[in-house]
PDB file of N, CA and C in Angstrom:
ATOM      1  N   MET A   2      92.587  51.193  77.622  1.00  0.00           N
ATOM      2  CA  MET A   2      92.616  52.338  76.723  1.00  0.00           C
ATOM      3  C   MET A   2      91.863  51.976  75.438  1.00  0.00           C
ATOM      4  N   THR A   3      91.015  52.855  75.006  1.00  0.00           N
ATOM      5  CA  THR A   3      90.242  52.583  73.799  1.00  0.00           C
ATOM      6  C   THR A   3      90.776  53.401  72.627  1.00  0.00           C
ATOM      7  N   ILE A   4      90.493  52.881  71.432  1.00  0.00           N
ATOM      8  CA  ILE A   4      90.858  53.564  70.198  1.00  0.00           C
ATOM      9  C   ILE A   4      89.670  54.424  69.783  1.00  0.00           C
ATOM     10  N   PRO A   5      89.855  55.714  69.580  1.00  0.00           N
ATOM     11  CA  PRO A   5      88.731  56.535  69.101  1.00  0.00           C
ATOM     12  C   PRO A   5      88.225  56.006  67.761  1.00  0.00           C
ATOM     13  N   ALA A   6      86.929  56.018  67.589  1.00  0.00           N
ATOM     14  CA  ALA A   6      86.344  55.525  66.329  1.00  0.00           C
ATOM     15  C   ALA A   6      86.963  56.240  65.137  1.00  0.00           C
ATOM     16  N   SER A   7      87.285  57.501  65.280  1.00  0.00           N
ATOM     17  CA  SER A   7      87.852  58.273  64.163  1.00  0.00           C
ATOM     18  C   SER A   7      89.229  57.769  63.737  1.00  0.00           C
ATOM     19  N   HIS A   8      89.874  56.943  64.555  1.00  0.00           N
ATOM     20  CA  HIS A   8      91.198  56.416  64.232  1.00  0.00           C
ATOM     21  C   HIS A   8      91.161  54.978  63.707  1.00  0.00           C
ATOM     22  N   LEU A   9      89.986  54.396  63.563  1.00  0.00           N
ATOM     23  CA  LEU A   9      89.900  53.033  63.046  1.00  0.00           C
ATOM     24  C   LEU A   9      90.312  53.002  61.579  1.00  0.00           C
ATOM     25  N   THR A  10      90.977  51.938  61.175  1.00  0.00           N
ATOM     26  CA  THR A  10      91.599  51.846  59.864  1.00  0.00           C
ATOM     27  C   THR A  10      90.604  51.741  58.718  1.00  0.00           C
ATOM     28  N   ASP A  11      89.667  50.817  58.805  1.00  0.00           N
ATOM     29  CA  ASP A  11      88.732  50.588  57.697  1.00  0.00           C
ATOM     30  C   ASP A  11      87.629  51.651  57.738  1.00  0.00           C
ATOM     31  N   PRO A  12      87.423  52.396  56.658  1.00  0.00           N
ATOM     32  CA  PRO A  12      86.429  53.488  56.689  1.00  0.00           C
ATOM     33  C   PRO A  12      84.991  53.010  56.898  1.00  0.00           C
ATOM     34  N   THR A  13      84.649  51.844  56.404  1.00  0.00           N
ATOM     35  CA  THR A  13      83.279  51.342  56.575  1.00  0.00           C
ATOM     36  C   THR A  13      83.060  50.898  58.018  1.00  0.00           C
ATOM     37  N   VAL A  14      84.029  50.202  58.574  1.00  0.00           N
ATOM     38  CA  VAL A  14      83.931  49.778  59.977  1.00  0.00           C
ATOM     39  C   VAL A  14      83.949  51.011  60.878  1.00  0.00           C
ATOM     40  N   ARG A  15      84.773  51.991  60.544  1.00  0.00           N
ATOM     41  CA  ARG A  15      84.812  53.253  61.302  1.00  0.00           C
ATOM     42  C   ARG A  15      83.427  53.897  61.315  1.00  0.00           C
ATOM     43  N   ALA A  16      82.777  53.946  60.159  1.00  0.00           N
ATOM     44  CA  ALA A  16      81.437  54.544  60.073  1.00  0.00           C
ATOM     45  C   ALA A  16      80.420  53.720  60.855  1.00  0.00           C
ATOM     46  N   PHE A  17      80.550  52.385  60.841  1.00  0.00           N
ATOM     47  CA  PHE A  17      79.654  51.504  61.595  1.00  0.00           C
ATOM     48  C   PHE A  17      79.759  51.801  63.092  1.00  0.00           C
ATOM     49  N   VAL A  18      80.980  51.829  63.616  1.00  0.00           N
ATOM     50  CA  VAL A  18      81.185  52.081  65.049  1.00  0.00           C
ATOM     51  C   VAL A  18      80.674  53.477  65.408  1.00  0.00           C
ATOM     52  N   THR A  19      80.944  54.449  64.565  1.00  0.00           N
ATOM     53  CA  THR A  19      80.488  55.818  64.817  1.00  0.00           C
ATOM     54  C   THR A  19      78.965  55.878  64.856  1.00  0.00           C
ATOM     55  N   ALA A  20      78.304  55.249  63.897  1.00  0.00           N
ATOM     56  CA  ALA A  20      76.836  55.248  63.854  1.00  0.00           C
ATOM     57  C   ALA A  20      76.252  54.493  65.039  1.00  0.00           C
ATOM     58  N   LEU A  21      76.833  53.345  65.373  1.00  0.00           N
ATOM     59  CA  LEU A  21      76.347  52.563  66.511  1.00  0.00           C
ATOM     60  C   LEU A  21      76.453  53.393  67.792  1.00  0.00           C
ATOM     61  N   ASN A  22      77.612  53.998  68.015  1.00  0.00           N
ATOM     62  CA  ASN A  22      77.813  54.763  69.243  1.00  0.00           C
ATOM     63  C   ASN A  22      76.944  56.014  69.313  1.00  0.00           C
ATOM     64  N   ALA A  23      76.547  56.539  68.161  1.00  0.00           N
ATOM     65  CA  ALA A  23      75.665  57.705  68.116  1.00  0.00           C
ATOM     66  C   ALA A  23      74.190  57.300  68.145  1.00  0.00           C
ATOM     67  N   ASN A  24      73.940  55.978  68.163  1.00  0.00           N
ATOM     68  CA  ASN A  24      72.576  55.449  68.109  1.00  0.00           C
ATOM     69  C   ASN A  24      71.850  55.989  66.872  1.00  0.00           C
ATOM     70  N   ASP A  25      72.599  56.070  65.759  1.00  0.00           N
ATOM     71  CA  ASP A  25      72.083  56.614  64.502  1.00  0.00           C
ATOM     72  C   ASP A  25      71.633  55.450  63.613  1.00  0.00           C
ATOM     73  N   GLU A  26      70.377  55.085  63.781  1.00  0.00           N
ATOM     74  CA  GLU A  26      69.823  53.931  63.080  1.00  0.00           C
ATOM     75  C   GLU A  26      69.895  54.097  61.568  1.00  0.00           C
ATOM     76  N   GLN A  27      69.559  55.261  61.078  1.00  0.00           N
ATOM     77  CA  GLN A  27      69.560  55.494  59.628  1.00  0.00           C
ATOM     78  C   GLN A  27      70.969  55.344  59.056  1.00  0.00           C
ATOM     79  N   ALA A  28      71.955  55.935  59.699  1.00  0.00           N
ATOM     80  CA  ALA A  28      73.332  55.842  59.209  1.00  0.00           C
ATOM     81  C   ALA A  28      73.831  54.409  59.251  1.00  0.00           C
ATOM     82  N   LEU A  29      73.546  53.699  60.333  1.00  0.00           N
ATOM     83  CA  LEU A  29      74.026  52.331  60.450  1.00  0.00           C
ATOM     84  C   LEU A  29      73.379  51.441  59.395  1.00  0.00           C
ATOM     85  N   HIS A  30      72.076  51.530  59.230  1.00  0.00           N
ATOM     86  CA  HIS A  30      71.401  50.724  58.209  1.00  0.00           C
ATOM     87  C   HIS A  30      71.909  51.074  56.812  1.00  0.00           C
ATOM     88  N   GLY A  31      72.286  52.319  56.595  1.00  0.00           N
ATOM     89  CA  GLY A  31      72.821  52.735  55.304  1.00  0.00           C
ATOM     90  C   GLY A  31      74.167  52.124  54.975  1.00  0.00           C
ATOM     91  N   LEU A  32      74.855  51.591  55.974  1.00  0.00           N
ATOM     92  CA  LEU A  32      76.153  50.955  55.768  1.00  0.00           C
ATOM     93  C   LEU A  32      76.041  49.473  55.426  1.00  0.00           C
ATOM     94  N   LEU A  33      74.837  48.923  55.469  1.00  0.00           N
ATOM     95  CA  LEU A  33      74.630  47.492  55.258  1.00  0.00           C
ATOM     96  C   LEU A  33      74.150  47.212  53.837  1.00  0.00           C
ATOM     97  N   THR A  34      74.615  46.104  53.268  1.00  0.00           N
ATOM     98  CA  THR A  34      74.073  45.673  51.984  1.00  0.00           C
ATOM     99  C   THR A  34      72.623  45.239  52.214  1.00  0.00           C
ATOM    100  N   PRO A  35      71.791  45.245  51.178  1.00  0.00           N
ATOM    101  CA  PRO A  35      70.391  44.850  51.354  1.00  0.00           C
ATOM    102  C   PRO A  35      70.218  43.433  51.913  1.00  0.00           C
ATOM    103  N   ASP A  36      71.174  42.559  51.623  1.00  0.00           N
ATOM    104  CA  ASP A  36      71.075  41.168  52.071  1.00  0.00           C
ATOM    105  C   ASP A  36      72.071  40.844  53.192  1.00  0.00           C
ATOM    106  N   ALA A  37      72.496  41.854  53.941  1.00  0.00           N
ATOM    107  CA  ALA A  37      73.485  41.669  55.005  1.00  0.00           C
ATOM    108  C   ALA A  37      72.981  40.665  56.044  1.00  0.00           C
ATOM    109  N   THR A  38      73.942  39.928  56.614  1.00  0.00           N
ATOM    110  CA  THR A  38      73.650  38.931  57.642  1.00  0.00           C
ATOM    111  C   THR A  38      74.587  39.148  58.824  1.00  0.00           C
ATOM    112  N   MET A  39      74.269  38.471  59.928  1.00  0.00           N
ATOM    113  CA  MET A  39      75.123  38.558  61.105  1.00  0.00           C
ATOM    114  C   MET A  39      74.949  37.324  61.969  1.00  0.00           C
ATOM    115  N   SER A  40      75.910  37.126  62.851  1.00  0.00           N
ATOM    116  CA  SER A  40      75.786  36.082  63.867  1.00  0.00           C
ATOM    117  C   SER A  40      76.235  36.644  65.206  1.00  0.00           C
ATOM    118  N   ASP A  41      75.671  36.085  66.252  1.00  0.00           N
ATOM    119  CA  ASP A  41      75.988  36.478  67.627  1.00  0.00           C
ATOM    120  C   ASP A  41      76.333  35.208  68.385  1.00  0.00           C
ATOM    121  N   ASP A  42      77.548  35.143  68.903  1.00  0.00           N
ATOM    122  CA  ASP A  42      78.040  33.951  69.599  1.00  0.00           C
ATOM    123  C   ASP A  42      77.837  32.684  68.775  1.00  0.00           C
ATOM    124  N   GLY A  43      78.081  32.785  67.463  1.00  0.00           N
ATOM    125  CA  GLY A  43      78.049  31.621  66.581  1.00  0.00           C
ATOM    126  C   GLY A  43      76.692  31.251  66.030  1.00  0.00           C
ATOM    127  N   SER A  44      75.640  31.962  66.394  1.00  0.00           N
ATOM    128  CA  SER A  44      74.300  31.665  65.888  1.00  0.00           C
ATOM    129  C   SER A  44      73.826  32.803  65.001  1.00  0.00           C
ATOM    130  N   ASP A  45      73.407  32.454  63.783  1.00  0.00           N
ATOM    131  CA  ASP A  45      72.870  33.477  62.893  1.00  0.00           C
ATOM    132  C   ASP A  45      71.599  34.062  63.493  1.00  0.00           C
ATOM    133  N   ARG A  46      71.458  35.366  63.351  1.00  0.00           N
ATOM    134  CA  ARG A  46      70.308  36.102  63.886  1.00  0.00           C
ATOM    135  C   ARG A  46      69.692  36.942  62.786  1.00  0.00           C
ATOM    136  N   ASP A  47      68.447  37.359  62.994  1.00  0.00           N
ATOM    137  CA  ASP A  47      67.818  38.321  62.106  1.00  0.00           C
ATOM    138  C   ASP A  47      68.500  39.659  62.369  1.00  0.00           C
ATOM    139  N   LEU A  48      69.194  40.171  61.373  1.00  0.00           N
ATOM    140  CA  LEU A  48      70.038  41.350  61.543  1.00  0.00           C
ATOM    141  C   LEU A  48      69.270  42.562  62.046  1.00  0.00           C
ATOM    142  N   ARG A  49      68.201  42.906  61.393  1.00  0.00           N
ATOM    143  CA  ARG A  49      67.462  44.128  61.765  1.00  0.00           C
ATOM    144  C   ARG A  49      66.853  43.998  63.157  1.00  0.00           C
ATOM    145  N   GLU A  50      66.320  42.831  63.481  1.00  0.00           N
ATOM    146  CA  GLU A  50      65.755  42.603  64.821  1.00  0.00           C
ATOM    147  C   GLU A  50      66.849  42.687  65.881  1.00  0.00           C
ATOM    148  N   TRP A  51      67.999  42.083  65.600  1.00  0.00           N
ATOM    149  CA  TRP A  51      69.114  42.093  66.549  1.00  0.00           C
ATOM    150  C   TRP A  51      69.595  43.521  66.793  1.00  0.00           C
ATOM    151  N   LEU A  52      69.778  44.282  65.718  1.00  0.00           N
ATOM    152  CA  LEU A  52      70.222  45.672  65.883  1.00  0.00           C
ATOM    153  C   LEU A  52      69.233  46.479  66.709  1.00  0.00           C
ATOM    154  N   ASP A  53      67.949  46.285  66.469  1.00  0.00           N
ATOM    155  CA  ASP A  53      66.952  47.027  67.240  1.00  0.00           C
ATOM    156  C   ASP A  53      67.036  46.658  68.721  1.00  0.00           C
ATOM    157  N   ARG A  54      67.127  45.361  69.009  1.00  0.00           N
ATOM    158  CA  ARG A  54      67.123  44.889  70.396  1.00  0.00           C
ATOM    159  C   ARG A  54      68.440  45.165  71.112  1.00  0.00           C
ATOM    160  N   GLU A  55      69.564  44.859  70.464  1.00  0.00           N
ATOM    161  CA  GLU A  55      70.866  44.900  71.135  1.00  0.00           C
ATOM    162  C   GLU A  55      71.580  46.244  71.018  1.00  0.00           C
ATOM    163  N   VAL A  56      71.116  47.094  70.095  1.00  0.00           N
ATOM    164  CA  VAL A  56      71.791  48.376  69.887  1.00  0.00           C
ATOM    165  C   VAL A  56      70.836  49.539  70.144  1.00  0.00           C
ATOM    166  N   PHE A  57      69.838  49.686  69.300  1.00  0.00           N
ATOM    167  CA  PHE A  57      69.052  50.918  69.312  1.00  0.00           C
ATOM    168  C   PHE A  57      68.129  51.052  70.511  1.00  0.00           C
ATOM    169  N   SER A  58      67.368  50.031  70.855  1.00  0.00           N
ATOM    170  CA  SER A  58      66.439  50.170  71.980  1.00  0.00           C
ATOM    171  C   SER A  58      67.128  50.003  73.339  1.00  0.00           C
ATOM    172  N   SER A  59      68.385  49.534  73.323  1.00  0.00           N
ATOM    173  CA  SER A  59      69.098  49.330  74.588  1.00  0.00           C
ATOM    174  C   SER A  59      70.370  50.172  74.689  1.00  0.00           C
ATOM    175  N   ARG A  60      70.482  51.164  73.818  1.00  0.00           N
ATOM    176  CA  ARG A  60      71.593  52.123  73.839  1.00  0.00           C
ATOM    177  C   ARG A  60      72.961  51.445  73.840  1.00  0.00           C
ATOM    178  N   GLY A  61      73.201  50.607  72.822  1.00  0.00           N
ATOM    179  CA  GLY A  61      74.485  49.923  72.700  1.00  0.00           C
ATOM    180  C   GLY A  61      75.631  50.887  72.448  1.00  0.00           C
ATOM    181  N   HIS A  62      76.817  50.488  72.903  1.00  0.00           N
ATOM    182  CA  HIS A  62      78.010  51.323  72.723  1.00  0.00           C
ATOM    183  C   HIS A  62      79.247  50.428  72.677  1.00  0.00           C
ATOM    184  N   MET A  63      80.148  50.730  71.732  1.00  0.00           N
ATOM    185  CA  MET A  63      81.403  49.993  71.588  1.00  0.00           C
ATOM    186  C   MET A  63      82.579  50.869  71.986  1.00  0.00           C
ATOM    187  N   GLY A  64      83.437  50.345  72.834  1.00  0.00           N
ATOM    188  CA  GLY A  64      84.725  50.966  73.135  1.00  0.00           C
ATOM    189  C   GLY A  64      85.794  50.052  72.567  1.00  0.00           C
ATOM    190  N   VAL A  65      86.356  50.405  71.418  1.00  0.00           N
ATOM    191  CA  VAL A  65      87.282  49.521  70.711  1.00  0.00           C
ATOM    192  C   VAL A  65      88.629  49.486  71.426  1.00  0.00           C
ATOM    193  N   GLU A  66      89.061  48.257  71.742  1.00  0.00           N
ATOM    194  CA  GLU A  66      90.347  48.045  72.410  1.00  0.00           C
ATOM    195  C   GLU A  66      91.471  47.798  71.409  1.00  0.00           C
ATOM    196  N   SER A  67      91.157  47.051  70.339  1.00  0.00           N
ATOM    197  CA  SER A  67      92.182  46.728  69.351  1.00  0.00           C
ATOM    198  C   SER A  67      91.529  46.412  68.017  1.00  0.00           C
ATOM    199  N   GLU A  68      92.342  46.477  66.956  1.00  0.00           N
ATOM    200  CA  GLU A  68      91.865  46.113  65.630  1.00  0.00           C
ATOM    201  C   GLU A  68      92.925  45.265  64.945  1.00  0.00           C
ATOM    202  N   ALA A  69      92.480  44.430  63.999  1.00  0.00           N
ATOM    203  CA  ALA A  69      93.364  43.557  63.230  1.00  0.00           C
ATOM    204  C   ALA A  69      92.760  43.396  61.840  1.00  0.00           C
ATOM    205  N   ASP A  70      93.463  42.677  60.982  1.00  0.00           N
ATOM    206  CA  ASP A  70      92.976  42.382  59.632  1.00  0.00           C
ATOM    207  C   ASP A  70      92.533  43.653  58.904  1.00  0.00           C
ATOM    208  N   ASP A  71      93.444  44.623  58.841  1.00  0.00           N
ATOM    209  CA  ASP A  71      93.176  45.906  58.172  1.00  0.00           C
ATOM    210  C   ASP A  71      91.942  46.616  58.725  1.00  0.00           C
ATOM    211  N   GLY A  72      91.696  46.451  60.010  1.00  0.00           N
ATOM    212  CA  GLY A  72      90.597  47.150  60.664  1.00  0.00           C
ATOM    213  C   GLY A  72      89.258  46.467  60.566  1.00  0.00           C
ATOM    214  N   ARG A  73      89.233  45.234  60.066  1.00  0.00           N
ATOM    215  CA  ARG A  73      87.957  44.532  59.919  1.00  0.00           C
ATOM    216  C   ARG A  73      87.679  43.537  61.040  1.00  0.00           C
ATOM    217  N   VAL A  74      88.597  43.421  61.977  1.00  0.00           N
ATOM    218  CA  VAL A  74      88.384  42.618  63.183  1.00  0.00           C
ATOM    219  C   VAL A  74      88.666  43.518  64.379  1.00  0.00           C
ATOM    220  N   LEU A  75      87.690  43.621  65.255  1.00  0.00           N
ATOM    221  CA  LEU A  75      87.816  44.479  66.429  1.00  0.00           C
ATOM    222  C   LEU A  75      87.607  43.663  67.699  1.00  0.00           C
ATOM    223  N   VAL A  76      88.319  44.024  68.740  1.00  0.00           N
ATOM    224  CA  VAL A  76      88.002  43.587  70.096  1.00  0.00           C
ATOM    225  C   VAL A  76      87.531  44.850  70.804  1.00  0.00           C
ATOM    226  N   ALA A  77      86.369  44.759  71.424  1.00  0.00           N
ATOM    227  CA  ALA A  77      85.758  45.946  72.019  1.00  0.00           C
ATOM    228  C   ALA A  77      85.031  45.603  73.307  1.00  0.00           C
ATOM    229  N   THR A  78      84.978  46.570  74.184  1.00  0.00           N
ATOM    230  CA  THR A  78      84.078  46.487  75.321  1.00  0.00           C
ATOM    231  C   THR A  78      82.728  46.970  74.799  1.00  0.00           C
ATOM    232  N   TYR A  79      81.739  46.100  74.868  1.00  0.00           N
ATOM    233  CA  TYR A  79      80.410  46.448  74.385  1.00  0.00           C
ATOM    234  C   TYR A  79      79.477  46.505  75.582  1.00  0.00           C
ATOM    235  N   ARG A  80      78.660  47.541  75.620  1.00  0.00           N
ATOM    236  CA  ARG A  80      77.680  47.628  76.699  1.00  0.00           C
ATOM    237  C   ARG A  80      76.344  48.073  76.128  1.00  0.00           C
ATOM    238  N   ASN A  81      75.304  47.612  76.789  1.00  0.00           N
ATOM    239  CA  ASN A  81      73.959  48.113  76.506  1.00  0.00           C
ATOM    240  C   ASN A  81      73.142  48.013  77.785  1.00  0.00           C
ATOM    241  N   ASP A  82      71.949  48.576  77.760  1.00  0.00           N
ATOM    242  CA  ASP A  82      71.116  48.618  78.960  1.00  0.00           C
ATOM    243  C   ASP A  82      70.545  47.255  79.334  1.00  0.00           C
ATOM    244  N   THR A  83      70.587  46.298  78.414  1.00  0.00           N
ATOM    245  CA  THR A  83      70.042  44.973  78.692  1.00  0.00           C
ATOM    246  C   THR A  83      71.054  44.070  79.377  1.00  0.00           C
ATOM    247  N   TRP A  84      72.263  43.991  78.830  1.00  0.00           N
ATOM    248  CA  TRP A  84      73.251  43.018  79.284  1.00  0.00           C
ATOM    249  C   TRP A  84      74.388  43.626  80.093  1.00  0.00           C
ATOM    250  N   GLY A  85      74.473  44.933  80.158  1.00  0.00           N
ATOM    251  CA  GLY A  85      75.604  45.546  80.841  1.00  0.00           C
ATOM    252  C   GLY A  85      76.819  45.575  79.928  1.00  0.00           C
ATOM    253  N   GLU A  86      77.990  45.313  80.503  1.00  0.00           N
ATOM    254  CA  GLU A  86      79.238  45.439  79.754  1.00  0.00           C
ATOM    255  C   GLU A  86      79.918  44.092  79.595  1.00  0.00           C
ATOM    256  N   MET A  87      80.473  43.848  78.403  1.00  0.00           N
ATOM    257  CA  MET A  87      81.200  42.609  78.141  1.00  0.00           C
ATOM    258  C   MET A  87      82.279  42.849  77.100  1.00  0.00           C
ATOM    259  N   ARG A  88      83.288  42.021  77.129  1.00  0.00           N
ATOM    260  CA  ARG A  88      84.359  42.094  76.127  1.00  0.00           C
ATOM    261  C   ARG A  88      83.916  41.262  74.926  1.00  0.00           C
ATOM    262  N   THR A  89      83.968  41.865  73.746  1.00  0.00           N
ATOM    263  CA  THR A  89      83.443  41.223  72.546  1.00  0.00           C
ATOM    264  C   THR A  89      84.442  41.297  71.397  1.00  0.00           C
ATOM    265  N   LYS A  90      84.244  40.395  70.443  1.00  0.00           N
ATOM    266  CA  LYS A  90      85.007  40.405  69.198  1.00  0.00           C
ATOM    267  C   LYS A  90      84.018  40.631  68.063  1.00  0.00           C
ATOM    268  N   TRP A  91      84.407  41.454  67.101  1.00  0.00           N
ATOM    269  CA  TRP A  91      83.586  41.774  65.940  1.00  0.00           C
ATOM    270  C   TRP A  91      84.413  41.522  64.692  1.00  0.00           C
ATOM    271  N   GLN A  92      83.864  40.790  63.737  1.00  0.00           N
ATOM    272  CA  GLN A  92      84.531  40.554  62.460  1.00  0.00           C
ATOM    273  C   GLN A  92      83.586  40.968  61.343  1.00  0.00           C
ATOM    274  N   PHE A  93      84.067  41.845  60.468  1.00  0.00           N
ATOM    275  CA  PHE A  93      83.242  42.425  59.418  1.00  0.00           C
ATOM    276  C   PHE A  93      83.675  41.945  58.038  1.00  0.00           C
ATOM    277  N   THR A  94      82.700  41.678  57.180  1.00  0.00           N
ATOM    278  CA  THR A  94      82.941  41.450  55.764  1.00  0.00           C
ATOM    279  C   THR A  94      82.431  42.684  55.039  1.00  0.00           C
ATOM    280  N   VAL A  95      83.339  43.349  54.342  1.00  0.00           N
ATOM    281  CA  VAL A  95      83.004  44.591  53.651  1.00  0.00           C
ATOM    282  C   VAL A  95      83.133  44.361  52.153  1.00  0.00           C
ATOM    283  N   GLU A  96      82.091  44.735  51.425  1.00  0.00           N
ATOM    284  CA  GLU A  96      82.072  44.600  49.970  1.00  0.00           C
ATOM    285  C   GLU A  96      81.570  45.900  49.368  1.00  0.00           C
ATOM    286  N   GLY A  97      82.398  46.530  48.546  1.00  0.00           N
ATOM    287  CA  GLY A  97      81.989  47.764  47.886  1.00  0.00           C
ATOM    288  C   GLY A  97      81.611  48.875  48.843  1.00  0.00           C
ATOM    289  N   GLY A  98      82.301  48.968  49.962  1.00  0.00           N
ATOM    290  CA  GLY A  98      82.026  50.032  50.918  1.00  0.00           C
ATOM    291  C   GLY A  98      80.813  49.808  51.807  1.00  0.00           C
ATOM    292  N   LYS A  99      80.251  48.598  51.758  1.00  0.00           N
ATOM    293  CA  LYS A  99      79.091  48.248  52.601  1.00  0.00           C
ATOM    294  C   LYS A  99      79.418  46.966  53.367  1.00  0.00           C
ATOM    295  N   ILE A 100      78.789  46.800  54.501  1.00  0.00           N
ATOM    296  CA  ILE A 100      78.983  45.592  55.313  1.00  0.00           C
ATOM    297  C   ILE A 100      77.970  44.554  54.855  1.00  0.00           C
ATOM    298  N   SER A 101      78.474  43.397  54.409  1.00  0.00           N
ATOM    299  CA  SER A 101      77.589  42.327  53.982  1.00  0.00           C
ATOM    300  C   SER A 101      77.380  41.302  55.091  1.00  0.00           C
ATOM    301  N   ARG A 102      78.289  41.286  56.071  1.00  0.00           N
ATOM    302  CA  ARG A 102      78.132  40.370  57.212  1.00  0.00           C
ATOM    303  C   ARG A 102      79.012  40.860  58.341  1.00  0.00           C
ATOM    304  N   PHE A 103      78.508  40.663  59.555  1.00  0.00           N
ATOM    305  CA  PHE A 103      79.392  40.790  60.713  1.00  0.00           C
ATOM    306  C   PHE A 103      79.065  39.682  61.681  1.00  0.00           C
ATOM    307  N   GLU A 104      80.118  39.290  62.374  1.00  0.00           N
ATOM    308  CA  GLU A 104      80.004  38.257  63.404  1.00  0.00           C
ATOM    309  C   GLU A 104      80.506  38.856  64.694  1.00  0.00           C
ATOM    310  N   THR A 105      79.740  38.668  65.750  1.00  0.00           N
ATOM    311  CA  THR A 105      80.135  39.186  67.048  1.00  0.00           C
ATOM    312  C   THR A 105      79.908  38.114  68.103  1.00  0.00           C
ATOM    313  N   GLY A 106      80.523  38.295  69.219  1.00  0.00           N
ATOM    314  CA  GLY A 106      80.373  37.376  70.334  1.00  0.00           C
ATOM    315  C   GLY A 106      81.358  37.743  71.420  1.00  0.00           C
ATOM    316  N   GLN A 107      81.259  37.062  72.524  1.00  0.00           N
ATOM    317  CA  GLN A 107      82.155  37.348  73.636  1.00  0.00           C
ATOM    318  C   GLN A 107      83.577  36.961  73.271  1.00  0.00           C
ATOM    319  N   ALA A 108      84.499  37.804  73.679  1.00  0.00           N
ATOM    320  CA  ALA A 108      85.918  37.566  73.380  1.00  0.00           C
ATOM    321  C   ALA A 108      86.573  36.835  74.541  1.00  0.00           C
TER     322      ALA A 108
END
């Protein structure tokens, strides 16, 4: 059973999941600080390149299974056209209503 994005606790993370699932590049980029960073399976990646490859050009989608830490840690089924479906963990750092970092990887 998944949690609808509209029911996620943290408003910034809620907007991130909503934008990602809508493949709304402009909205998602608008949620990031100018110097935002990310890591995938423990390795830092170029954020904009990663989003283009793993989300926008491959139709990424998150089905959130659970949330913790006031909605800033998610476990989700993530799928895209490149890798198929996998269980993932997402941890967000939110500052001033913007995401300054997120870490994701297989759960």
